[in-house]
Structure formats: structure tokens, C-alpha cells
Amino acid sequence: MSHPILDVAGLTVRYPGAAQPAVRGVSFQLGRERLGIVGESGSGKSTVGRALMRLLPGAEVSAERMRFEEVDLTAATERQMLKIRGARMSMILQDPKFSLNPIRRCGLQIEEAYRTHVRSSRAEARARALAMLEAVQIRDPERVYDLYPHEVSGGMGQRVMIAMMLLTDPDLVIADEPTSALDVTVRLQVLKILDDLVREKGIGLIMISHDLNLVRNFCDRVLIMYAGRVVETLAARDLDRAQHPYTRGLLAAQPRIGGKRAPLPVLQREAAWNEDREEMA
Amino acid sequence: MKALSVEKMSIRFGSVTVLPEVSFEVAAGECFGLVGESGSGKSTVLRCASLLLSSWQGEVRIGGVPVREMPLMERCRTLQMVFQDPYGSLHPRHSIRSVLSEPLRIHGLDDREARMAQALEDVGLPPDFLDRYPHQLSGGQRQRVAIARALILEPAVLLLDEPTSALDVSVQAEILNLLARLREERSFTYLMVSHDLAVIDHMCDRFAVMQAGEIVEVLPRDAIPSNQADAPYARELIGASLTYERAL
């Protein structure tokens, strides 16, 4: 990768009072591609995303290297971060019910995200917001613009969130479980929209998820995390050929449509997976 | 083994009709699934059947006896429910011992220690977990405790409301295996709500697809892989699940 958007080496995060760091020595590079981070709850995948956005006040974050384009994220001041967050690097959160402001109209929230970073008139911001709502395939943008978050469905809310996060043309989008609060039928539509926009605009995407099917279908490359560590890095299409027993265990534990109804193989955890490894895949 | 039948169940919350009219039959010892999008009324069916909601019309019979006519004690010993979120369904300040001993005390059952130990063993937890509190357990262990609590009165019918959707795949596999094993050993009748068709396919013999409070179609599990549904919504749901699983 000649010019990675993101270059992380040895990222370690420790929450105050925790015996073990939540993330231990994570290293990866991201180009203009879609990278999936999968693991169980508590494996540290969301913490990695938040550490990149510098959204972990109080936690002890250290890294040998954490660069976002020309910015050194380990040294950037909060003032610099305010210019980067939401403008060049943005985050799509899990549940639109909890991450949109309940007492402001959807359209105004999208507009605000734009006006925070770009000097523009209200009319221009409104026009941009409406165009973006259309881009996320909301049929009647004018109407949705004036709705409050509780008046829109989950899938619609998540599209509003995607519109808000992509409006400033970021180079990097971190999607933290973007569809796990949505129904299967809606999930595919939302993923498709996100996927099309990311490809079209050449955005680097980090997709954080516990869902192996999702990363297999919507990512180029996958990092598998276990207990704060990356245990394996794979091309998404090679997921079935995973070597690490943890990845294989996760894949086997997944019930499949049309599968045998025999008891599912249960993951046998080994202490060795926690140990330090010198080489990185 | 007892069969469960739901006849013309309907409920309104204020001016909103949540279930217009739902009827279905679950054979004794069967595992029957309910699927549908959020807000389609799947969980409401379970809440009505277990009389957590009582202002509904219609009839639910277990082994031929209407649940409304069962005395409370008998009802609790006939049907039990396992809830979606093991983080929310156990009292944070009650030890596992008090969680499991309360139903035994209420029902005046003897041999409490032995029954509690047996219930924990059934769900694959060591007996010394009795003195733990929910915060000392992982999500999967909590869900096992919730299942043990449902089992301890030896009911015939278990209502499972998304029993694994708050859990990781690896833990989900353990809980699904546990539920399948218990059904085999005790011939329970399960009524299981899930939004994951792969889970339904793995566990259930038949399932009903719900949309806006109505059952649009009842299908056998074999209809999933080749999408043999007739109702448009059921086709769409199964189609989406298949694409999602096989998109590559």
C-alpha cells in the first residue's frame, strides 16, 4: 500500500481501573478499501474505532504509530481533532434511536453536521442535506427533512445517519455495527447504500461487526479480534479458509439455513490465544 | 407433553390494533417459530399467551385447557418464558440462589437445594454458581440461569423470546444446543420468537411469518432453503435472509 489512509501500529488502550488493556498491540493499514473488524463482544473492536476517533476520554491510549493521512493522531490536539472528526473521518453508530438527537428534526441535524465544517449559507446546507437524503434513497427528502427521529423507522434513521456522516466527504468512515439494530430485509438495503457511496466516493471504510456474514459480503479484508488482539487478517473471500482456530470456531458455531440440525460445534477457547505473538499477519 | 393452540388472539393498545387476529397450533413436543420484522407483534403473542398482558381477546389453550382458566400456580407450572436480554431479565441484587429458590418457595416444593443443583446442572453450570450475582456472570451464563429459572418448575411449554439475539455467535451455539438437548430429554413444547431465519431453520419444525400483527404464512422449515413461500412478504423475508447468507 503506497499511501495508506490510516496507518496504525501497536495500538494499546487501557480503561481506567481495568486489569487488562482492552486493546493490545493492534496494527493495521487501511487504503481505499473496506476493512472489517470482527470479534465477540468485549474483544475490543469498538474500542479500536473509538481510539481512532480519539473518543475515549479517560482511557490510556498509546501507539507506536497512529497516522491518519498527514495527521499524527497520537499527537494531534483536541482543536485539530475537532476539524478532523466529522469532516475527514466520521463514525456511523449502531442504533439511530439512540444516536440521533431526539428533539431536533432529522434535516436540521444533517445540516448542522455540514455547517459545522463548511462555511455556507443555511439555504446551501439545506440543499446539500436534501441531495444527500436523496442519495441514501429516501424517496421524499423534503418530508423526511422535517421529521423528528422518533417519526422515522430504524432503517430510515440509519440512512439519515449515513447521510449526515457522508455529507462532508470524509476520507475515512468507521461504521460501528451499522445494521445490527435493523431487520434483515432493511439491513441489506442500508448496506447496499453505504457500500455504493463508499465505492463511488473512494472512501476508506472500517466496518466493525460481530456478524461474519456481513463482513464476508461487504468487506475486502477482515481483521479478527480476540481479547483485544488481532489474531488473524484475511481477505474476506478467503474467510472460509481461515487458519486460526478461533476464526474457524466462530464460523462453525454459526447456524446455517439448510444446514444439518446436529448440535453446533461450540468454541473451545485456549489460553494460548491470549499470548503475545511476535509476527503480525 | 402438551400442545398449545392460539385461537383468534387479538389485542389493542389504545387506538392501535397490535394483533388483529392471530391463530395457530403448536403440536405437543414441537418447536414452533415466529418470525417477522420488528413491530410485527411476535413478542406480543408470547406476552399475551403467558398472560403478562391480559387485556386480549381470544383463547389460548395448553393441553386443551384455556390458560385464563388455569389457577395462577398451575399456569406457572405449565408455561414459562425466557426473555431476550439476559442483562435485563435477572434482578441485579438477587443471587442466583434467590432467583432459583423463589419459585420453589412460592410453589411449596421440597428438596430445594437438590432441585436448584439439578437445574444448574441441566443448563451446564457448576453448583457453586448459586452464590453468585448476575454481574459476576457472562451473557451466556446469565441466559443459562434464565433458562434454569424457567425449568425449575418443570413446565410443559417454554416461550422463548429471542433467547439468543443478545449473545455472540459462539455463545448462541451453546444456548441453542442446550435448548435442543433439553427438548429432546424432556419433550418440551417450544414457541420461539426470532428474527434470524438461520436460528429458526436450525431449531424449529415449522414457523409462522408475521407482518403487522398478522400471520401471513405458516411454513415447514424445509421451505426455507428453496424459498417456497407463497405470501409476498414471507418470500421477501426468506429471500433477504438467503441473500444475506449467500451474497457471495
Short mmCIF file of C-alpha atoms in Angstrom, two decimals:
data_model
loop_
_atom_site.label_atom_id
_atom_site.label_comp_id
_atom_site.label_asym_id
_atom_site.label_seq_id
_atom_site.Cartn_x
_atom_site.Cartn_y
_atom_site.Cartn_z
CA MET A 1 0.00 0.00 0.00
CA SER A 2 1.76 3.14 -1.13
CA HIS A 3 -0.41 5.78 0.51
CA PRO A 4 -2.50 4.29 3.24
CA ILE A 5 -5.27 6.48 4.62
CA LEU A 6 -4.65 5.05 8.01
CA ASP A 7 -1.54 3.51 9.46
CA VAL A 8 -1.75 2.05 12.95
CA ALA A 9 0.98 0.16 14.78
CA GLY A 10 0.97 -1.19 18.31
CA LEU A 11 -2.28 0.44 19.42
CA THR A 12 -2.96 -0.29 23.08
CA VAL A 13 -5.90 1.02 25.07
CA ARG A 14 -6.43 0.60 28.79
CA TYR A 15 -9.60 1.74 30.52
CA PRO A 16 -9.12 3.27 33.95
CA GLY A 17 -9.20 0.63 36.67
CA ALA A 18 -9.09 -2.31 34.24
CA ALA A 19 -6.61 -5.07 34.98
CA GLN A 20 -6.00 -5.88 31.31
CA PRO A 21 -5.82 -3.46 28.41
CA ALA A 22 -8.95 -3.63 26.26
CA VAL A 23 -6.85 -3.44 23.10
CA ARG A 24 -3.33 -4.83 22.94
CA GLY A 25 -0.83 -4.05 20.23
CA VAL A 26 -3.20 -3.77 17.27
CA SER A 27 -1.52 -2.90 13.96
CA PHE A 28 -3.07 -2.46 10.54
CA GLN A 29 -3.08 -0.24 7.49
CA LEU A 30 -6.08 0.91 5.54
CA GLY A 31 -6.11 2.06 1.93
CA ARG A 32 -9.15 2.94 -0.17
CA GLU A 33 -10.78 -0.31 0.75
CA ARG A 34 -13.36 -1.81 3.03
CA LEU A 35 -11.89 -3.37 6.14
CA GLY A 36 -13.97 -5.46 8.52
CA ILE A 37 -13.15 -5.87 12.18
CA VAL A 38 -14.95 -8.84 13.73
CA GLY A 39 -14.92 -10.41 17.14
CA GLU A 40 -17.15 -11.20 20.08
CA SER A 41 -18.44 -8.59 22.47
CA GLY A 42 -15.60 -7.45 24.67
CA SER A 43 -12.93 -8.26 22.08
CA GLY A 44 -12.04 -4.58 21.76
CA LYS A 45 -13.29 -3.95 18.23
CA SER A 46 -15.39 -0.89 19.07
CA THR A 47 -12.60 0.43 21.27
CA VAL A 48 -10.27 0.41 18.25
CA GLY A 49 -12.78 2.54 16.32
CA ARG A 50 -13.21 4.97 19.17
CA ALA A 51 -9.46 5.22 19.74
CA LEU A 52 -9.02 6.25 16.09
CA MET A 53 -11.61 8.99 16.52
CA ARG A 54 -9.98 9.93 19.83
CA LEU A 55 -13.32 9.46 21.55
CA LEU A 56 -12.00 7.77 24.67
CA PRO A 57 -11.64 10.42 27.34
CA GLY A 58 -10.05 8.97 30.45
CA ALA A 59 -8.68 5.85 28.77
CA GLU A 60 -4.96 5.38 28.40
CA VAL A 61 -4.23 5.20 24.66
CA SER A 62 -0.76 4.52 23.37
CA ALA A 63 0.57 3.54 19.98
CA GLU A 64 3.91 3.33 18.22
CA ARG A 65 2.26 4.90 15.24
CA MET A 66 -1.25 6.12 14.52
CA ARG A 67 -1.40 8.25 11.40
CA PHE A 68 -4.45 9.40 9.51
CA GLU A 69 -3.18 10.75 6.17
CA GLU A 70 -0.73 13.50 7.19
CA VAL A 71 -2.05 13.80 10.75
CA ASP A 72 -0.34 12.09 13.66
CA LEU A 73 -3.32 11.02 15.76
CA THR A 74 -1.18 10.30 18.81
CA ALA A 75 -0.05 13.94 18.95
CA ALA A 76 -3.00 15.85 17.48
CA THR A 77 -4.54 18.41 19.81
CA GLU A 78 -8.25 18.43 20.57
CA ARG A 79 -8.54 21.58 18.44
CA GLN A 80 -7.09 19.71 15.46
CA MET A 81 -9.32 16.73 16.18
CA LEU A 82 -12.42 18.93 16.07
CA LYS A 83 -11.51 19.81 12.50
CA ILE A 84 -10.94 16.18 11.55
CA ARG A 85 -13.83 14.46 13.33
CA GLY A 86 -16.99 14.59 11.27
CA ALA A 87 -15.20 16.26 8.38
CA ARG A 88 -12.46 13.94 7.23
CA MET A 89 -13.15 10.97 9.45
CA SER A 90 -16.64 10.12 10.59
CA MET A 91 -18.38 7.40 12.50
CA ILE A 92 -21.72 5.70 11.92
CA LEU A 93 -23.11 4.40 15.17
CA GLN A 94 -25.16 1.34 15.89
CA ASP A 95 -28.63 2.46 16.75
CA PRO A 96 -30.25 5.55 15.21
CA LYS A 97 -32.77 5.57 18.06
CA PHE A 98 -30.03 6.48 20.49
CA SER A 99 -27.57 8.37 18.36
CA LEU A 100 -29.77 10.98 16.71
CA ASN A 101 -30.87 13.94 18.81
CA PRO A 102 -34.49 13.15 19.69
CA ILE A 103 -35.66 16.77 19.89
CA ARG A 104 -34.29 18.11 16.60
CA ARG A 105 -35.64 17.47 13.14
CA CYS A 106 -33.60 15.00 11.08
CA GLY A 107 -32.84 17.50 8.33
CA LEU A 108 -31.52 20.13 10.73
CA GLN A 109 -29.15 17.60 12.24
CA ILE A 110 -27.74 16.74 8.83
CA GLU A 111 -27.46 20.42 8.02
CA GLU A 112 -25.66 21.10 11.27
CA ALA A 113 -23.06 18.43 10.51
CA TYR A 114 -22.34 20.24 7.25
CA ARG A 115 -22.34 23.78 8.64
CA THR A 116 -20.00 22.79 11.46
CA HIS A 117 -17.29 22.06 8.94
CA VAL A 118 -18.07 24.08 5.84
CA ARG A 119 -18.79 27.79 5.71
CA SER A 120 -22.06 28.04 3.92
CA SER A 121 -25.47 29.65 3.98
CA ARG A 122 -28.41 27.82 5.53
CA ALA A 123 -30.03 27.56 2.13
CA GLU A 124 -26.98 25.87 0.65
CA ALA A 125 -26.65 23.50 3.60
CA ARG A 126 -30.32 22.63 3.26
CA ALA A 127 -29.92 21.93 -0.44
CA ARG A 128 -26.91 19.71 0.29
CA ALA A 129 -28.75 17.85 3.03
CA LEU A 130 -31.73 17.23 0.73
CA ALA A 131 -29.47 15.99 -2.05
CA MET A 132 -27.75 13.67 0.37
CA LEU A 133 -31.07 12.31 1.65
CA GLU A 134 -31.86 11.52 -1.93
CA ALA A 135 -28.51 9.82 -2.37
CA VAL A 136 -29.33 7.45 0.51
CA GLN A 137 -32.51 6.59 -1.37
CA ILE A 138 -35.04 8.35 0.76
CA ARG A 139 -37.95 8.82 -1.59
CA ASP A 140 -39.42 12.02 -0.23
CA PRO A 141 -36.48 14.01 1.18
CA GLU A 142 -38.49 17.18 1.80
CA ARG A 143 -40.86 15.32 4.09
CA VAL A 144 -38.18 13.34 5.95
CA TYR A 145 -36.20 16.55 6.42
CA ASP A 146 -38.90 17.87 8.74
CA LEU A 147 -39.48 14.67 10.70
CA TYR A 148 -38.20 14.01 14.21
CA PRO A 149 -36.11 10.87 14.78
CA HIS A 150 -38.98 9.08 16.58
CA GLU A 151 -41.13 9.56 13.49
CA VAL A 152 -38.83 7.61 11.19
CA SER A 153 -38.28 3.85 11.08
CA GLY A 154 -35.00 2.23 12.10
CA GLY A 155 -33.82 1.76 8.52
CA MET A 156 -34.72 5.33 7.64
CA GLY A 157 -32.96 6.62 10.78
CA GLN A 158 -29.82 4.74 9.86
CA ARG A 159 -29.95 6.24 6.36
CA VAL A 160 -30.28 9.70 7.90
CA MET A 161 -27.18 8.91 9.94
CA ILE A 162 -25.29 7.73 6.85
CA ALA A 163 -26.33 10.89 5.01
CA MET A 164 -25.08 13.01 7.89
CA MET A 165 -21.74 11.23 8.04
CA LEU A 166 -21.03 11.22 4.32
CA LEU A 167 -22.14 14.78 3.61
CA THR A 168 -18.76 16.31 4.41
CA ASP A 169 -16.98 13.92 2.00
CA PRO A 170 -14.81 12.19 4.58
CA ASP A 171 -11.83 10.06 3.58
CA LEU A 172 -12.47 7.53 6.28
CA VAL A 173 -15.75 6.22 7.64
CA ILE A 174 -15.89 3.99 10.69
CA ALA A 175 -19.16 2.10 10.86
CA ASP A 176 -19.68 0.55 14.28
CA GLU A 177 -22.30 -2.20 13.93
CA PRO A 178 -24.22 -0.05 11.43
CA THR A 179 -27.04 -2.52 10.85
CA SER A 180 -27.33 -4.77 13.87
CA ALA A 181 -30.39 -2.86 15.11
CA LEU A 182 -32.17 -3.38 11.78
CA ASP A 183 -34.33 -6.15 10.35
CA VAL A 184 -32.83 -8.47 7.75
CA THR A 185 -34.92 -7.05 4.90
CA VAL A 186 -33.88 -3.46 5.71
CA ARG A 187 -30.32 -4.40 6.58
CA LEU A 188 -29.45 -5.34 3.00
CA GLN A 189 -30.81 -2.08 1.59
CA VAL A 190 -28.88 0.02 4.09
CA LEU A 191 -25.66 -1.90 3.50
CA LYS A 192 -26.09 -1.58 -0.24
CA ILE A 193 -26.49 2.19 0.03
CA LEU A 194 -23.46 2.52 2.28
CA ASP A 195 -21.46 0.24 0.02
CA ASP A 196 -22.36 2.15 -3.18
CA LEU A 197 -21.48 5.52 -1.66
CA VAL A 198 -18.21 4.25 -0.26
CA ARG A 199 -17.18 2.81 -3.63
CA GLU A 200 -18.36 5.82 -5.59
CA LYS A 201 -16.52 8.33 -3.44
CA GLY A 202 -13.45 6.15 -2.85
CA ILE A 203 -13.82 6.33 0.91
CA GLY A 204 -11.85 4.05 3.23
CA LEU A 205 -14.34 2.09 5.32
CA ILE A 206 -13.85 0.30 8.61
CA MET A 207 -16.82 -1.94 9.33
CA ILE A 208 -16.96 -3.07 12.94
CA SER A 209 -19.28 -6.01 13.39
CA HIS A 210 -19.88 -9.25 15.21
CA ASP A 211 -21.52 -10.67 12.11
CA LEU A 212 -19.29 -12.85 9.97
CA ASN A 213 -21.77 -12.96 7.10
CA LEU A 214 -21.85 -9.20 6.94
CA VAL A 215 -18.09 -8.68 6.75
CA ARG A 216 -17.75 -11.56 4.33
CA ASN A 217 -20.15 -9.86 1.94
CA PHE A 218 -19.35 -6.22 2.39
CA CYS A 219 -15.62 -6.02 3.06
CA ASP A 220 -12.42 -6.63 1.15
CA ARG A 221 -10.28 -7.57 4.09
CA VAL A 222 -11.11 -8.78 7.60
CA LEU A 223 -9.29 -8.46 10.91
CA ILE A 224 -10.38 -10.97 13.52
CA MET A 225 -10.00 -9.80 17.08
CA TYR A 226 -9.92 -11.88 20.22
CA ALA A 227 -9.38 -10.48 23.72
CA GLY A 228 -8.00 -7.16 22.48
CA ARG A 229 -5.67 -8.63 19.89
CA VAL A 230 -5.79 -9.21 16.16
CA VAL A 231 -5.48 -12.98 15.81
CA GLU A 232 -5.81 -13.18 12.05
CA THR A 233 -6.05 -10.98 8.96
CA LEU A 234 -7.71 -12.40 5.87
CA ALA A 235 -9.13 -11.42 2.53
CA ALA A 236 -12.90 -11.57 3.00
CA ARG A 237 -13.33 -14.14 0.23
CA ASP A 238 -10.85 -16.43 1.99
CA LEU A 239 -12.76 -16.35 5.26
CA ASP A 240 -13.69 -20.00 4.82
CA ARG A 241 -10.02 -20.86 4.62
CA ALA A 242 -9.19 -19.22 7.94
CA GLN A 243 -6.30 -20.82 9.79
CA HIS A 244 -6.75 -19.58 13.34
CA PRO A 245 -8.82 -21.96 15.49
CA TYR A 246 -10.78 -19.00 16.89
CA THR A 247 -11.93 -17.85 13.45
CA ARG A 248 -12.76 -21.39 12.45
CA GLY A 249 -14.65 -21.89 15.70
CA LEU A 250 -16.72 -18.75 15.10
CA LEU A 251 -17.56 -19.83 11.56
CA ALA A 252 -18.57 -23.30 12.67
CA ALA A 253 -20.74 -22.03 15.52
CA GLN A 254 -22.98 -20.12 13.13
CA PRO A 255 -26.24 -21.91 12.34
CA ARG A 256 -26.90 -22.00 8.60
CA ILE A 257 -30.04 -22.15 6.55
CA GLY A 258 -30.40 -25.66 5.20
CA GLY A 259 -27.65 -26.86 7.50
CA LYS A 260 -27.63 -30.08 9.46
CA ARG A 261 -29.57 -29.85 12.66
CA ALA A 262 -26.84 -31.58 14.58
CA PRO A 263 -25.59 -29.78 17.69
CA LEU A 264 -23.46 -26.80 16.68
CA PRO A 265 -19.75 -27.09 17.35
CA VAL A 266 -19.00 -25.00 20.41
CA LEU A 267 -15.93 -22.81 20.52
CA GLN A 268 -13.21 -24.27 22.74
CA ARG A 269 -11.15 -21.35 23.97
CA GLU A 270 -7.48 -21.83 24.51
CA ALA A 271 -5.24 -19.83 26.79
CA ALA A 272 -2.61 -19.72 24.03
CA TRP A 273 -4.79 -17.31 22.01
CA ASN A 274 -4.15 -14.67 24.65
CA GLU A 275 -0.40 -14.91 24.47
CA ASP A 276 1.80 -12.44 22.71
CA ARG A 277 2.77 -13.21 19.19
CA GLU A 278 5.76 -11.69 17.54
CA GLU A 279 4.82 -11.90 13.90
CA MET A 280 1.85 -9.98 12.57
CA ALA A 281 -0.13 -11.31 9.65
CA MET B 1 -46.05 -33.14 26.54
CA LYS B 2 -48.73 -30.59 25.88
CA ALA B 3 -49.94 -28.93 22.72
CA LEU B 4 -50.51 -25.21 22.50
CA SER B 5 -53.23 -23.58 20.50
CA VAL B 6 -53.87 -19.91 19.91
CA GLU B 7 -57.32 -19.00 18.63
CA LYS B 8 -58.30 -15.57 17.41
CA MET B 9 -55.94 -13.74 19.72
CA SER B 10 -56.34 -10.00 19.33
CA ILE B 11 -55.16 -7.02 21.31
CA ARG B 12 -55.23 -3.24 21.00
CA PHE B 13 -53.13 -0.69 22.80
CA GLY B 14 -55.32 2.42 22.85
CA SER B 15 -56.31 3.10 19.29
CA VAL B 16 -53.60 0.88 17.81
CA THR B 17 -54.56 -2.67 16.94
CA VAL B 18 -51.35 -4.61 17.52
CA LEU B 19 -52.76 -8.05 16.81
CA PRO B 20 -55.92 -8.02 14.68
CA GLU B 21 -56.49 -11.76 14.91
CA VAL B 22 -53.87 -14.45 15.30
CA SER B 23 -54.49 -18.19 15.30
CA PHE B 24 -52.06 -21.07 15.12
CA GLU B 25 -51.47 -24.51 16.59
CA VAL B 26 -48.31 -25.97 18.05
CA ALA B 27 -48.27 -29.76 18.38
CA ALA B 28 -47.11 -31.38 21.61
CA GLY B 29 -43.33 -31.55 21.65
CA GLU B 30 -42.96 -29.35 18.60
CA CYS B 31 -40.69 -26.35 18.25
CA PHE B 32 -42.66 -23.62 16.51
CA GLY B 33 -41.05 -20.39 15.37
CA LEU B 34 -42.42 -16.88 14.95
CA VAL B 35 -40.53 -14.57 12.61
CA GLY B 36 -41.18 -11.12 11.24
CA GLU B 37 -39.83 -7.61 11.29
CA SER B 38 -39.63 -5.59 14.48
CA GLY B 39 -43.02 -4.28 15.48
CA SER B 40 -44.86 -7.14 13.78
CA GLY B 41 -46.23 -8.40 17.08
CA LYS B 42 -44.12 -11.55 17.62
CA SER B 43 -43.25 -10.80 21.22
CA THR B 44 -46.77 -9.56 21.92
CA VAL B 45 -48.09 -13.03 21.07
CA LEU B 46 -45.83 -14.52 23.76
CA ARG B 47 -46.74 -11.84 26.27
CA CYS B 48 -50.42 -12.48 25.71
CA ALA B 49 -50.06 -16.27 25.86
CA SER B 50 -48.20 -16.01 29.16
CA LEU B 51 -50.76 -13.50 30.49
CA LEU B 52 -48.11 -10.86 31.04
CA LEU B 53 -50.65 -8.91 29.03
CA SER B 54 -54.21 -9.73 29.97
CA SER B 55 -56.41 -7.35 28.01
CA TRP B 56 -56.61 -9.50 24.92
CA GLN B 57 -59.50 -11.34 23.29
CA GLY B 58 -59.50 -14.90 22.09
CA GLU B 59 -58.34 -18.15 23.55
CA VAL B 60 -55.02 -19.82 24.29
CA ARG B 61 -55.15 -23.48 25.30
CA ILE B 62 -52.37 -25.62 26.64
CA GLY B 63 -53.13 -29.31 26.54
CA GLY B 64 -56.73 -28.35 25.85
CA VAL B 65 -57.11 -26.16 28.96
CA PRO B 66 -57.59 -22.40 28.43
CA VAL B 67 -54.73 -20.51 30.14
CA ARG B 68 -57.11 -17.94 31.54
CA GLU B 69 -58.98 -20.62 33.43
CA MET B 70 -55.87 -22.17 34.93
CA PRO B 71 -55.24 -21.12 38.51
CA LEU B 72 -52.08 -18.95 38.71
CA MET B 73 -49.99 -21.68 40.34
CA GLU B 74 -50.94 -24.25 37.75
CA ARG B 75 -50.30 -21.80 34.94
CA CYS B 76 -46.78 -21.10 36.19
CA ARG B 77 -46.10 -24.81 36.33
CA THR B 78 -47.40 -25.28 32.80
CA LEU B 79 -45.74 -22.46 30.94
CA GLN B 80 -42.60 -20.42 31.47
CA MET B 81 -40.88 -17.74 29.46
CA VAL B 82 -37.25 -16.94 28.66
CA PHE B 83 -36.65 -13.31 27.73
CA GLN B 84 -34.45 -11.71 25.15
CA ASP B 85 -31.95 -9.81 27.19
CA PRO B 86 -30.21 -11.74 29.95
CA TYR B 87 -28.74 -8.45 31.14
CA GLY B 88 -32.19 -7.09 31.88
CA SER B 89 -34.14 -10.16 32.95
CA LEU B 90 -32.25 -11.09 36.13
CA HIS B 91 -32.53 -8.94 39.24
CA PRO B 92 -29.09 -7.38 39.72
CA ARG B 93 -29.22 -7.59 43.51
CA HIS B 94 -30.52 -11.15 43.82
CA SER B 95 -28.08 -14.02 43.93
CA ILE B 96 -28.70 -16.97 41.64
CA ARG B 97 -29.80 -18.87 44.74
CA SER B 98 -32.59 -16.41 45.45
CA VAL B 99 -33.56 -16.28 41.76
CA LEU B 100 -33.99 -20.05 41.68
CA SER B 101 -35.37 -20.59 45.18
CA GLU B 102 -38.19 -18.06 44.92
CA PRO B 103 -40.40 -20.13 42.58
CA LEU B 104 -39.70 -23.24 44.70
CA ARG B 105 -40.75 -21.41 47.86
CA ILE B 106 -43.90 -19.98 46.25
CA HIS B 107 -44.92 -23.38 44.99
CA GLY B 108 -44.04 -25.04 48.29
CA LEU B 109 -41.70 -27.57 46.73
CA ASP B 110 -39.34 -29.54 48.94
CA ASP B 111 -35.74 -30.57 48.32
CA ARG B 112 -34.91 -27.06 47.25
CA GLU B 113 -31.14 -27.47 47.34
CA ALA B 114 -31.26 -30.61 45.24
CA ARG B 115 -33.67 -29.05 42.74
CA MET B 116 -31.54 -25.94 42.38
CA ALA B 117 -28.39 -28.00 41.90
CA GLN B 118 -30.21 -30.12 39.33
CA ALA B 119 -31.49 -27.06 37.44
CA LEU B 120 -27.98 -25.62 37.24
CA GLU B 121 -26.60 -28.95 36.14
CA ASP B 122 -29.27 -29.17 33.43
CA VAL B 123 -28.09 -25.91 31.95
CA GLY B 124 -24.43 -26.84 32.32
CA LEU B 125 -23.39 -24.59 35.20
CA PRO B 126 -21.48 -25.75 38.31
CA PRO B 127 -23.44 -25.78 41.61
CA ASP B 128 -21.25 -23.14 43.26
CA PHE B 129 -22.76 -20.56 40.88
CA LEU B 130 -25.72 -20.44 43.30
CA ASP B 131 -23.92 -17.88 45.39
CA ARG B 132 -23.04 -15.58 42.53
CA TYR B 133 -24.77 -12.42 41.43
CA PRO B 134 -25.71 -11.66 37.80
CA HIS B 135 -22.85 -9.16 37.36
CA GLN B 136 -20.39 -11.97 38.08
CA LEU B 137 -21.66 -13.94 35.09
CA SER B 138 -21.13 -13.56 31.35
CA GLY B 139 -24.08 -13.01 29.00
CA GLY B 140 -24.25 -16.69 28.07
CA GLN B 141 -24.11 -17.78 31.70
CA ARG B 142 -26.90 -15.35 32.57
CA GLN B 143 -29.07 -16.73 29.81
CA ARG B 144 -28.42 -20.22 31.21
CA VAL B 145 -29.60 -19.02 34.61
CA ALA B 146 -32.72 -17.54 32.98
CA ILE B 147 -33.36 -20.92 31.35
CA ALA B 148 -32.74 -22.72 34.66
CA ARG B 149 -35.29 -20.42 36.31
CA ALA B 150 -37.82 -21.33 33.62
CA LEU B 151 -37.08 -25.06 34.00
CA ILE B 152 -37.17 -25.31 37.75
CA LEU B 153 -40.95 -25.62 37.95
CA GLU B 154 -40.85 -28.32 35.28
CA PRO B 155 -43.26 -26.66 32.84
CA ALA B 156 -44.57 -28.33 29.68
CA VAL B 157 -44.34 -25.30 27.41
CA LEU B 158 -41.48 -22.84 27.10
CA LEU B 159 -41.97 -19.48 25.43
CA LEU B 160 -38.64 -18.24 24.09
CA ASP B 161 -38.47 -14.57 23.17
CA GLU B 162 -35.33 -14.13 21.04
CA PRO B 163 -33.31 -16.19 23.52
CA THR B 164 -30.01 -15.67 21.72
CA SER B 165 -30.22 -12.35 19.92
CA ALA B 166 -28.27 -10.50 22.63
CA LEU B 167 -25.48 -13.08 22.51
CA ASP B 168 -22.40 -13.68 20.36
CA VAL B 169 -22.44 -16.48 17.75
CA SER B 170 -20.15 -18.64 19.86
CA VAL B 171 -22.39 -18.29 22.93
CA GLN B 172 -25.52 -18.57 20.81
CA ALA B 173 -24.33 -22.00 19.69
CA GLU B 174 -24.08 -23.15 23.32
CA ILE B 175 -27.57 -21.89 24.19
CA LEU B 176 -29.16 -23.37 21.05
CA ASN B 177 -27.50 -26.72 21.76
CA LEU B 178 -28.75 -26.55 25.33
CA LEU B 179 -32.32 -25.79 24.23
CA ALA B 180 -32.23 -28.60 21.65
CA ARG B 181 -30.88 -31.09 24.21
CA LEU B 182 -33.48 -30.13 26.83
CA ARG B 183 -36.27 -30.55 24.31
CA GLU B 184 -35.02 -33.99 23.43
CA GLU B 185 -34.67 -35.05 27.07
CA ARG B 186 -37.88 -33.53 28.44
CA SER B 187 -40.03 -33.27 25.31
CA PHE B 188 -40.86 -29.63 25.91
CA THR B 189 -43.08 -27.71 23.55
CA TYR B 190 -41.27 -24.56 22.40
CA LEU B 191 -42.74 -21.42 20.96
CA MET B 192 -39.74 -19.42 19.79
CA VAL B 193 -39.55 -15.87 18.52
CA SER B 194 -36.52 -14.93 16.46
CA HIS B 195 -35.60 -12.54 13.71
CA ASP B 196 -32.85 -14.84 12.48
CA LEU B 197 -34.08 -17.41 9.97
CA ALA B 198 -30.89 -19.44 10.31
CA VAL B 199 -31.72 -19.95 14.00
CA ILE B 200 -35.33 -20.82 13.15
CA ASP B 201 -34.15 -23.26 10.50
CA HIS B 202 -31.79 -24.86 12.99
CA MET B 203 -34.29 -25.17 15.84
CA CYS B 204 -37.87 -25.25 14.60
CA ASP B 205 -40.03 -27.77 12.79
CA ARG B 206 -42.47 -25.16 11.49
CA PHE B 207 -42.68 -21.41 11.71
CA ALA B 208 -45.12 -18.57 11.11
CA VAL B 209 -44.18 -15.37 9.31
CA MET B 210 -45.80 -12.31 10.86
CA GLN B 211 -46.35 -8.88 9.38
CA ALA B 212 -48.23 -6.02 11.01
CA GLY B 213 -49.74 -8.30 13.64
CA GLU B 214 -51.00 -10.95 11.25
CA ILE B 215 -49.66 -14.33 10.36
CA VAL B 216 -49.13 -14.18 6.61
CA GLU B 217 -47.98 -17.76 6.22
CA VAL B 218 -47.08 -20.88 8.19
CA LEU B 219 -44.24 -22.87 6.65
CA PRO B 220 -42.26 -26.02 7.41
CA ARG B 221 -38.54 -25.48 7.88
CA ASP B 222 -37.79 -27.27 4.61
CA ALA B 223 -39.38 -24.38 2.76
CA ILE B 224 -36.54 -22.02 3.68
CA PRO B 225 -33.56 -23.11 1.54
CA SER B 226 -35.54 -23.11 -1.71
CA ASN B 227 -37.87 -20.26 -0.65
CA GLN B 228 -41.19 -21.99 -1.18
CA ALA B 229 -43.23 -19.25 0.48
CA ASP B 230 -46.35 -18.01 -1.32
CA ALA B 231 -47.13 -14.85 0.62
CA PRO B 232 -45.18 -11.91 -0.85
CA TYR B 233 -43.80 -10.72 2.49
CA ALA B 234 -42.69 -14.22 3.51
CA ARG B 235 -40.93 -14.60 0.15
CA GLU B 236 -39.21 -11.28 0.63
CA LEU B 237 -38.08 -12.11 4.17
CA ILE B 238 -36.75 -15.54 3.24
CA GLY B 239 -35.19 -14.12 0.08
CA ALA B 240 -33.41 -11.39 2.03
CA SER B 241 -32.12 -13.89 4.58
CA LEU B 242 -30.84 -16.18 1.85
CA THR B 243 -29.13 -13.33 0.01
CA TYR B 244 -27.62 -12.14 3.24
CA GLU B 245 -26.20 -15.55 3.95
CA ARG B 246 -25.09 -16.39 0.43
CA ALA B 247 -24.37 -13.00 -1.07
CA LEU B 248 -21.04 -14.19 -2.39
#
